[in-house]
mmCIF file of C-alpha atoms in Angstrom:
data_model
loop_
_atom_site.group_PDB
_atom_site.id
_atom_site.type_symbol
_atom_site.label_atom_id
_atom_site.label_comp_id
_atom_site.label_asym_id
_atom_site.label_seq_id
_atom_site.Cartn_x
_atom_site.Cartn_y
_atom_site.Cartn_z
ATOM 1 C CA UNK W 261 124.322 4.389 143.357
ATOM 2 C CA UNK W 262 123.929 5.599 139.579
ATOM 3 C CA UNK W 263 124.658 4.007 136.498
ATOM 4 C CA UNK W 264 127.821 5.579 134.926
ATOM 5 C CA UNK W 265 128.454 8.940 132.800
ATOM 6 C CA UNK W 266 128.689 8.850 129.504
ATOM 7 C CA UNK W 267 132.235 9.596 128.230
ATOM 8 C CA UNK W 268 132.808 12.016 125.368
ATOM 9 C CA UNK W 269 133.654 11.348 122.050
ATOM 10 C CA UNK W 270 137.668 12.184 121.176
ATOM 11 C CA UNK W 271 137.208 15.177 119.125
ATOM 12 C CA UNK W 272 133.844 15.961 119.175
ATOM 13 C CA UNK W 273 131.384 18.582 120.221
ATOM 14 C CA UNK W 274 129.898 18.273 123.749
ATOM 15 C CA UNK W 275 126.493 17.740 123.585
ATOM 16 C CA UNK W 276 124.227 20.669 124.852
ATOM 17 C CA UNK W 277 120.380 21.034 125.795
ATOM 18 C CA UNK W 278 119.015 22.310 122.684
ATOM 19 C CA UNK W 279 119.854 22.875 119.032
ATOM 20 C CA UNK W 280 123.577 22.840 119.832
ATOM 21 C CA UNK W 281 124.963 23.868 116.485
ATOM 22 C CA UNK W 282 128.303 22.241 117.009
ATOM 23 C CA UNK W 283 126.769 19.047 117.742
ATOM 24 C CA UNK W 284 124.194 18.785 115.227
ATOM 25 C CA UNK W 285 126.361 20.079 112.815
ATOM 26 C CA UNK W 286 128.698 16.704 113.395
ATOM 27 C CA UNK W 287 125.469 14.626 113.272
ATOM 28 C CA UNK W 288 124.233 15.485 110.050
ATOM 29 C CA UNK W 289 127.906 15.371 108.649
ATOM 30 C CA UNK W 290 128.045 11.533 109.993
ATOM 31 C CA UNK W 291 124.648 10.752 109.289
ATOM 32 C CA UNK W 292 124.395 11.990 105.613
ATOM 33 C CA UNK W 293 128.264 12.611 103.948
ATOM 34 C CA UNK W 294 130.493 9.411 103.815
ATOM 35 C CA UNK W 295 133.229 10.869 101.475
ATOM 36 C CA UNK W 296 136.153 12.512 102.371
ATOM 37 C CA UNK W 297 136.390 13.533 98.688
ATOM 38 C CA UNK W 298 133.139 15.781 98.456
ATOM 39 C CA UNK W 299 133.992 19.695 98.646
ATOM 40 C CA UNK W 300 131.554 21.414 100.520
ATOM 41 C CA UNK W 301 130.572 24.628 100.675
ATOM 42 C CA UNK W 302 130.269 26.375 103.479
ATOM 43 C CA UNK W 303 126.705 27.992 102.184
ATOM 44 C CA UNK W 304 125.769 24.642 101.765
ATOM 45 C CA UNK W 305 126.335 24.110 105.208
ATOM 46 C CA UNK W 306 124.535 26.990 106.318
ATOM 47 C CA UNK W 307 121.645 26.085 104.567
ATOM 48 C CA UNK W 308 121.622 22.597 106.165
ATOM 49 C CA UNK W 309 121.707 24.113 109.995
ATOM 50 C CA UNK W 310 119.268 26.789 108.499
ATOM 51 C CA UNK W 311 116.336 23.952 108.902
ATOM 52 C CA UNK W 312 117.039 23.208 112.546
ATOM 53 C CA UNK W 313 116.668 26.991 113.005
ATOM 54 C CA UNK W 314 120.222 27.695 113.379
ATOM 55 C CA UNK W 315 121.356 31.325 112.132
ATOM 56 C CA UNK W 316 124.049 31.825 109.619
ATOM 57 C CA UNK W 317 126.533 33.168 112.236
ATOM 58 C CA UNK W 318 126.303 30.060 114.814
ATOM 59 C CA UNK W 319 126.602 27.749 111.737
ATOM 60 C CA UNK W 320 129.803 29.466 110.365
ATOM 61 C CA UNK W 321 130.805 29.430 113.966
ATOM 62 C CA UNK W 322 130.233 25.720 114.169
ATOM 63 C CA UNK W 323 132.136 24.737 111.039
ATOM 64 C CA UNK W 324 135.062 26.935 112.327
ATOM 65 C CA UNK W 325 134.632 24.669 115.605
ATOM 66 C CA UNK W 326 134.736 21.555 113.758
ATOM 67 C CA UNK W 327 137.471 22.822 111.950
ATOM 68 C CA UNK W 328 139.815 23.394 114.813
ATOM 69 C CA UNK W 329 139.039 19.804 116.018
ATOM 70 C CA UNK W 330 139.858 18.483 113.276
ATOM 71 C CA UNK W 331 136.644 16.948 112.115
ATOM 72 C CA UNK W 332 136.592 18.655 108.682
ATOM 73 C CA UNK W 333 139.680 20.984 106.883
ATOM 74 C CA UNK W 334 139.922 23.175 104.361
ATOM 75 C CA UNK W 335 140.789 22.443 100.902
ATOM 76 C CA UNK W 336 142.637 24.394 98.884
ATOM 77 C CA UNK W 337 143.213 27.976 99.339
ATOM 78 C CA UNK W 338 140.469 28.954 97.354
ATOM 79 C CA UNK W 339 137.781 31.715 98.269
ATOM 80 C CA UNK W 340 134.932 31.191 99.499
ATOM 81 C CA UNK W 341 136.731 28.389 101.504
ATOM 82 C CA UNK W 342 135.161 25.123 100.583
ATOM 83 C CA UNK W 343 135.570 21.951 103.460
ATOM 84 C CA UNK W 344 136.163 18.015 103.170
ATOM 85 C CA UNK W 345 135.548 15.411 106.306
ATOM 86 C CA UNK W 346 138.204 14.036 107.649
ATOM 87 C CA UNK W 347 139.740 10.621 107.076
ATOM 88 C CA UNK W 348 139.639 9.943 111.469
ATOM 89 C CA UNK W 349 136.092 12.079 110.616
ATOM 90 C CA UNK W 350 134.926 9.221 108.569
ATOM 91 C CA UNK W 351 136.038 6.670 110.874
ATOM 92 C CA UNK W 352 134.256 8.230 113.533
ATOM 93 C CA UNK W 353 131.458 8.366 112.020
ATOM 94 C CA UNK W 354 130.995 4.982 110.697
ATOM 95 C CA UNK W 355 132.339 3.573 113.979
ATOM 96 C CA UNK W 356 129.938 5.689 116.051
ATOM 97 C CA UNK W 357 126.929 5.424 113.339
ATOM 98 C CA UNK W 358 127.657 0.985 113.473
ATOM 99 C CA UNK W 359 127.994 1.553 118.059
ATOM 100 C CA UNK W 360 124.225 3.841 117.462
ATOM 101 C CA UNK W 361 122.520 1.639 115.078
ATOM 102 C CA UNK W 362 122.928 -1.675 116.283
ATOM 103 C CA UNK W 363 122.935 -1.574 119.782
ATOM 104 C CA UNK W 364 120.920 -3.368 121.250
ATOM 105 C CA UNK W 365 120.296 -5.480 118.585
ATOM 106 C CA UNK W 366 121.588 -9.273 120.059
ATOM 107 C CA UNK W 367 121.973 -9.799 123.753
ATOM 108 C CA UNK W 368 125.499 -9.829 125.217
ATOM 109 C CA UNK W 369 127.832 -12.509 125.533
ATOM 110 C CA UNK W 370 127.858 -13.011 129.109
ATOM 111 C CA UNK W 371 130.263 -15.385 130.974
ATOM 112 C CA UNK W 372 130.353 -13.839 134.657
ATOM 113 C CA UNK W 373 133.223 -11.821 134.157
ATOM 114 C CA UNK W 374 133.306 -8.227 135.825
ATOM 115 C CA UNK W 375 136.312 -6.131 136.051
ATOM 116 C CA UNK W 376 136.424 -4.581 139.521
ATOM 117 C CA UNK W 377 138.802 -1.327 140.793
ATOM 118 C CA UNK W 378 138.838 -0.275 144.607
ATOM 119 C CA UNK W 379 140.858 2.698 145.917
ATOM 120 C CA UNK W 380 141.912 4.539 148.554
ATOM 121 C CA UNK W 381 142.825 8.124 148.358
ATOM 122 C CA UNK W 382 143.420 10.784 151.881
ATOM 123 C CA UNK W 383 140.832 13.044 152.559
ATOM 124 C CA UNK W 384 143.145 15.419 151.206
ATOM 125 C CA UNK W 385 143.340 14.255 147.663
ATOM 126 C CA UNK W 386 139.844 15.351 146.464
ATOM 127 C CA UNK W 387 141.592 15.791 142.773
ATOM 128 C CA UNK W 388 142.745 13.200 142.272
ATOM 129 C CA UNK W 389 139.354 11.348 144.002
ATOM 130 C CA UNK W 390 137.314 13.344 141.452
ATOM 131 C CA UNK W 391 139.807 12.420 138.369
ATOM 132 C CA UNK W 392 139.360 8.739 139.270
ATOM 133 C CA UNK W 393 135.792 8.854 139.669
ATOM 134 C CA UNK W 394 135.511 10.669 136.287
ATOM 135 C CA UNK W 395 138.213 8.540 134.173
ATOM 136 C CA UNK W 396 135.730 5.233 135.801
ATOM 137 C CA UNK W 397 133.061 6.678 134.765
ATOM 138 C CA UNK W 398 133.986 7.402 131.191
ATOM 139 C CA UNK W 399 134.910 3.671 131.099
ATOM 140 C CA UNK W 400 131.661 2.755 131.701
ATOM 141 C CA UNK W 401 132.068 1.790 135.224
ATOM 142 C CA UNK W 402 129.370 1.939 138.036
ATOM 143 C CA UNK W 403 130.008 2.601 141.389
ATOM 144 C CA UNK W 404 129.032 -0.311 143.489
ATOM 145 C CA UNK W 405 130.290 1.161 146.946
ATOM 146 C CA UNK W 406 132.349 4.373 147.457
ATOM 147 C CA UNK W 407 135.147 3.278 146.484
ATOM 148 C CA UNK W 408 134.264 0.522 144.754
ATOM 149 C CA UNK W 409 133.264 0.297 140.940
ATOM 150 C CA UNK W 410 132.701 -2.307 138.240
ATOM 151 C CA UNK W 411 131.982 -3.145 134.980
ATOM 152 C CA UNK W 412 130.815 -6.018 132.866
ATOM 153 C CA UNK W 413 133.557 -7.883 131.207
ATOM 154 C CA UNK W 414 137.446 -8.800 131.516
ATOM 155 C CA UNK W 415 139.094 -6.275 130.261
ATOM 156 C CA UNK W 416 140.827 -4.526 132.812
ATOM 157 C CA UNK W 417 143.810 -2.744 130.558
ATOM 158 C CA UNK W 418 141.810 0.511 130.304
ATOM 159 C CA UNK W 419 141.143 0.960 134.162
ATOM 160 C CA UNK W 420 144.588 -0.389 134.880
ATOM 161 C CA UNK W 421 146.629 2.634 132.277
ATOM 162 C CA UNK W 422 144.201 5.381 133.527
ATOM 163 C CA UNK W 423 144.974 4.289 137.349
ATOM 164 C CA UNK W 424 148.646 4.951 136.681
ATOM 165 C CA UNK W 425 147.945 7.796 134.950
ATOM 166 C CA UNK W 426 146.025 9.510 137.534
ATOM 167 C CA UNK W 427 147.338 7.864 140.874
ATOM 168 C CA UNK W 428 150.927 7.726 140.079
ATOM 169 C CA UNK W 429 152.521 10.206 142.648
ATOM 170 C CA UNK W 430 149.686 10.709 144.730
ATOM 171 C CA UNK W 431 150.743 10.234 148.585
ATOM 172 C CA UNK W 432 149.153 7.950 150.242
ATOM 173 C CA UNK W 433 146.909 6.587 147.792
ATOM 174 C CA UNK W 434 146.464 3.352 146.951
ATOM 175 C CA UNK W 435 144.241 1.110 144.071
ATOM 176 C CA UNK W 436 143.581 -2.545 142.746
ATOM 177 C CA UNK W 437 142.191 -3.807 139.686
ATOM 178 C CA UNK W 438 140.507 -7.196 139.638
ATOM 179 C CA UNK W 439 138.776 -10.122 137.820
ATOM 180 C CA UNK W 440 135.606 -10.657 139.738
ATOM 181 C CA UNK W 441 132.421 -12.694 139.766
ATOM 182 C CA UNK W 442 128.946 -12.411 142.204
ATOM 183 C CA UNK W 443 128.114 -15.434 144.263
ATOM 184 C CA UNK W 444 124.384 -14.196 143.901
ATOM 185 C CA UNK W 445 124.926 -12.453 140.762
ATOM 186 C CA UNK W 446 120.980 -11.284 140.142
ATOM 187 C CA UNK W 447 120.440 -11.092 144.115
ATOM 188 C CA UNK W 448 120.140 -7.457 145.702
ATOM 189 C CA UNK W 449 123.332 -7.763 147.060
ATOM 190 C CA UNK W 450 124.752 -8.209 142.881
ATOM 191 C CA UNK W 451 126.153 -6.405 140.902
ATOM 192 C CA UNK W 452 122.961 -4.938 139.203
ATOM 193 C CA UNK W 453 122.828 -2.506 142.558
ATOM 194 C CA UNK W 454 125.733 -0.130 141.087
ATOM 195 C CA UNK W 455 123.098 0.677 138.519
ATOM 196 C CA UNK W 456 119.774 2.945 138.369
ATOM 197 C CA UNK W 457 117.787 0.581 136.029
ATOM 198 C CA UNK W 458 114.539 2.246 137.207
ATOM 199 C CA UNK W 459 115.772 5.621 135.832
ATOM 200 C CA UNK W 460 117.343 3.545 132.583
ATOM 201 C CA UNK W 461 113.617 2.199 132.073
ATOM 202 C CA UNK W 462 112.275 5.167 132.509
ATOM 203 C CA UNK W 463 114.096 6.418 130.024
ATOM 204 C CA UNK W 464 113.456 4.644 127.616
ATOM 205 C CA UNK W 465 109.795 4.951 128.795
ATOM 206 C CA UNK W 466 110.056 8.189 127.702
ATOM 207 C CA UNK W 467 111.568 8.352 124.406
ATOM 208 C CA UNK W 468 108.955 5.611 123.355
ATOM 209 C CA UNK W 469 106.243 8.265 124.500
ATOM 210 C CA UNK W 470 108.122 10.855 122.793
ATOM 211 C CA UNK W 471 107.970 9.536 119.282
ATOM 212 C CA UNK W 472 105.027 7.526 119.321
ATOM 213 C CA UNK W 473 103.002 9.816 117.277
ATOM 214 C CA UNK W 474 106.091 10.459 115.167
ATOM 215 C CA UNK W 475 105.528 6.677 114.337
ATOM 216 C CA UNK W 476 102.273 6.763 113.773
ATOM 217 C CA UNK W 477 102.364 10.050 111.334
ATOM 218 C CA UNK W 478 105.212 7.863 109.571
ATOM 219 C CA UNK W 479 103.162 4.689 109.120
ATOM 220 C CA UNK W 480 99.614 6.962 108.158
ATOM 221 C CA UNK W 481 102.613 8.738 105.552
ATOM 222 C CA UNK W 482 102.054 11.835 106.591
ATOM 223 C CA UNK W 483 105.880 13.250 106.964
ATOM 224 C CA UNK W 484 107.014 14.604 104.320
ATOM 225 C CA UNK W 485 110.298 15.430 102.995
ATOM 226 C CA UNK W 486 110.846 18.932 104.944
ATOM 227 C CA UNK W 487 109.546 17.660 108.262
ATOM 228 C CA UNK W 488 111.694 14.339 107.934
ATOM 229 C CA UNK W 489 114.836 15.664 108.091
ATOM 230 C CA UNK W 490 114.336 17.658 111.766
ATOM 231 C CA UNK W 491 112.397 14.550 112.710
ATOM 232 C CA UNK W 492 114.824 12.000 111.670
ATOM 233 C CA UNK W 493 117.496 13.565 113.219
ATOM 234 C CA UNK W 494 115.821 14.015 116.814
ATOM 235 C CA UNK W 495 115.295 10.549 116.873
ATOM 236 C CA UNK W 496 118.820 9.817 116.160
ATOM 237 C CA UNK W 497 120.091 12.394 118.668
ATOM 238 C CA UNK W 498 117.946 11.090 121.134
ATOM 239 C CA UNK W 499 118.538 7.274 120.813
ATOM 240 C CA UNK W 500 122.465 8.118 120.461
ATOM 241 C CA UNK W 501 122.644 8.978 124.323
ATOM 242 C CA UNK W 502 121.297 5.510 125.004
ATOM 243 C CA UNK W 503 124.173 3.095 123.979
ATOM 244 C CA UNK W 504 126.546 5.301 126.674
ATOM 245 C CA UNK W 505 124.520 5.032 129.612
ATOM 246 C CA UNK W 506 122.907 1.769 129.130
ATOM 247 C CA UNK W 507 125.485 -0.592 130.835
ATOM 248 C CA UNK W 508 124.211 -3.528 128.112
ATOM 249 C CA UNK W 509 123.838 -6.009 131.313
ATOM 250 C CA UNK W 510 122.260 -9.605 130.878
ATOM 251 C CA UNK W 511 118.660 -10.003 130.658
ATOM 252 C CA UNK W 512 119.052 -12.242 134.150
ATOM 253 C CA UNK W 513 120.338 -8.884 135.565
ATOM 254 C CA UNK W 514 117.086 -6.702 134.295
ATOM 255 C CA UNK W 515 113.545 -6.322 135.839
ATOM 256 C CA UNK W 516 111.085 -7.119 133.568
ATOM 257 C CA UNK W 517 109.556 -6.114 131.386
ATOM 258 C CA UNK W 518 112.959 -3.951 129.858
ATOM 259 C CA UNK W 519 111.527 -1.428 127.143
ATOM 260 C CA UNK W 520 114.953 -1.433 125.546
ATOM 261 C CA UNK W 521 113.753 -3.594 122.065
ATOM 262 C CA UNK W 522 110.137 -1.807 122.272
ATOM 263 C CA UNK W 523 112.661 1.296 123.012
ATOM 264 C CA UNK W 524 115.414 0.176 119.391
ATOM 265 C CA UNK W 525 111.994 -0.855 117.436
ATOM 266 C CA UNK W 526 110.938 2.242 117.195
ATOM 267 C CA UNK W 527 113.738 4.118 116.393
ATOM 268 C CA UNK W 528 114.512 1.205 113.731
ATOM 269 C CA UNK W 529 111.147 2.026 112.084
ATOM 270 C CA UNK W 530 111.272 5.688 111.859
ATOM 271 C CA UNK W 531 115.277 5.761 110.815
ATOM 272 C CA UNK W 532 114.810 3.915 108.236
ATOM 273 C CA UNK W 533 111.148 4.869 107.049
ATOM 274 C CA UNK W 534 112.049 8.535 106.836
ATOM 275 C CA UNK W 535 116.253 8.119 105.245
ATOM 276 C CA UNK W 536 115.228 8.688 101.772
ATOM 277 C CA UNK W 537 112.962 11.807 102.291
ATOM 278 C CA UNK W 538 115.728 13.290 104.589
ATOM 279 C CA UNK W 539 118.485 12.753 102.249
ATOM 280 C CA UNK W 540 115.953 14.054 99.602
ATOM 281 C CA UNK W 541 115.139 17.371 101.744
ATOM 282 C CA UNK W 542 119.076 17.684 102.032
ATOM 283 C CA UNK W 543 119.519 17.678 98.729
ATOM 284 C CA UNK W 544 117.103 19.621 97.869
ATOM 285 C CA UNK W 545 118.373 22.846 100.360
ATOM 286 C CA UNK W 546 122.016 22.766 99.835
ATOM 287 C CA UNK W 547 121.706 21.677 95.896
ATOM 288 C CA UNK W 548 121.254 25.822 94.987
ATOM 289 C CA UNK W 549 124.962 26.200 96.916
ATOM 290 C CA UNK W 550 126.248 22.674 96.189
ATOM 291 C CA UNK W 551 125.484 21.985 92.640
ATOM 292 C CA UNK W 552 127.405 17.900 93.540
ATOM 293 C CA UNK W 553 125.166 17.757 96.298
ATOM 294 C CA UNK W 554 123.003 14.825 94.848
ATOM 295 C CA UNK W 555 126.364 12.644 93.932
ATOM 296 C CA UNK W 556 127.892 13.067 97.894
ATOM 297 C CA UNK W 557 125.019 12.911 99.633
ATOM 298 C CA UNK W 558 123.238 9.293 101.463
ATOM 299 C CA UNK W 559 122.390 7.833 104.309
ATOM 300 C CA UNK W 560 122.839 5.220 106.857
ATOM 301 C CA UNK W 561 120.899 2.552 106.577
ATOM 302 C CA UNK W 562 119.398 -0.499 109.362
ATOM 303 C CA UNK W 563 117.806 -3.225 110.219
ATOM 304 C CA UNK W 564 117.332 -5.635 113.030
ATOM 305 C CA UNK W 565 120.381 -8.138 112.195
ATOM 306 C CA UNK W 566 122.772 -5.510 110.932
ATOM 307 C CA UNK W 567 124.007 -2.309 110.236
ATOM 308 C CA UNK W 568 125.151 -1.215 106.451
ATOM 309 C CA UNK W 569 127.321 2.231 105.532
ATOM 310 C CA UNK W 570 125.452 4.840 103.628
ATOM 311 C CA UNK W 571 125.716 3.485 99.298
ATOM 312 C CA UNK W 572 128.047 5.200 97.675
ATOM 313 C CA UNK W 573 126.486 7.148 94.779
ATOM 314 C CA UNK W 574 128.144 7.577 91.221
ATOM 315 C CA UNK W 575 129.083 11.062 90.526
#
């Protein structure tokens, strides 16, 4: 029994082993450009994928991508084309940037609840099975038995519209949706069994290995401004996987100890240690294609107790 897979974003890139220039193209865009009024360039774009080692033909691909998703658009008609986010870009962004930053940061409000589907499909209906199991899992439920999932919480509306959606029609099969609670709710018979916390701690295990000497080369002040940008934003891209398959359940429900806060501390520290020499080193590489660069371009900013939307600059 696994914990459940991470749903996509609406509109964005999928996420790829590797400099994926698609993704990281979106997460520079939502990490450092909160405007919807700043004209970009698209050299000034190329430049910025040119320092993750991304050639000028996969970024120009990538912004075409991004284009077609809707992400960023054109404006004007002028030549070379120059691009603007997106108003549902910016919302995105700051939604997805607030979801990134400050998970983790307070424990959840727990009352019990869990919202449980079963379902019955013929041996037949392996679609539809597979649809189910995939729409469930994008909803960040677990699979306690086989055909049984849950999630934490009461709200069922979600799991109840993409039940109809998919199970509507299909002979033979049949589904509930239900309010739940665990008579032994931290026992190995509870809920926490639909979940690989093991692997989840291991995880994190592993990102706090990953980055350690990062940290330390951050607190000695030994980054500079070229090698913060790459490094900043492999810390974000890993840490931004965690929040979708980390199931957020109550300490009660976790072995200890859970390297989750060792896991957010350190990504806390070197976010916000190295956002002004990354914005800096942005600056600095799209500024000969951008000459507005400086007034358009920030950063997100953190801390333990909250999470703040890049300052707008005066340009």
């Amino acid at each position: 029994m696994s914990a459940h897979v991470p749903s996509e974003d609406v509109g964005a890139p999928r996420a790829q082993a590797g400099p994926n220039p698609q993704h990281l193209l979106a997460t520079l865009l939502g990490e450092y450009l909160d405007s919807s009024e700043a004209n970009l360039p698209s050299a000034a774009v190329v430049a910025m994928l040119r320092e993750f080692g991304i050639s000028e033909s996969s970024a120009r691909a990538a912004l075409s991508r991004l284009t077609r998703r809707g992400l960023i658009a054109v404006r004007g008609s002028g030549r070379p084309p120059v691009y603007h986010l997106t108003s549902q870009a910016i919302a995105r962004h700051r939604a997805r940037m607030d979801h990134f930053l400050g998970f983790g940061a307070r424990p959840p409000r727990w009352t019990g609840d869990w919202v449980t589907v079963s379902f019955s499909i013929p041996q037949s209906g392996q679609a539809p099975r597979h649809a189910v199991r995939k729409a469930l899992g994008a909803l960040g439920f677990a699979r306690l038995y086989d055909s049984v999932w849950i999630r934490p919480g009461s709200d069922a509306g979600p799991a109840t519209k993409a039940l109809h959606e998919i199970m509507d029609g299909v002979d033979g099969g049949r589904w509930s949706v239900m309010h739940t609670r665990f008579d032994a709710e931290a026992g190995p018979h509870g809920p926490a069994a639909a979940y690989d916390l093991a692997g989840l701690a291991s995880a994190y295990d592993g990102f706090i290995a990953r980055y350690a000497d990062l940290r330390a080369a951050v607190r000695d002040g030994q980054v500079d401004a070229t090698r913060a940008l790459v490094a900043r934003t492999s810390v974000m891209d890993s840490w931004r996987r965690f929040p979708d398959i980390d199931p957020n359940l109550p300490e009660h429900l976790l072995p200890a100890p859970w390297p989750r806060q060792a896991a957010r501390e350190l990504m806390l520290e070197i976010h916000s240690a190295l956002g002004t020499l990354a914005e800096a080193r942005l600056v600095q590489v799209t500024t000969p294609y951008w000459p507005d660069a400086a007034s358009w371009i920030t950063h997100f900013r953190a801390s333990e107790t909250f999470v703040s939307a890049p300052a707008r600059r005066d340009g």
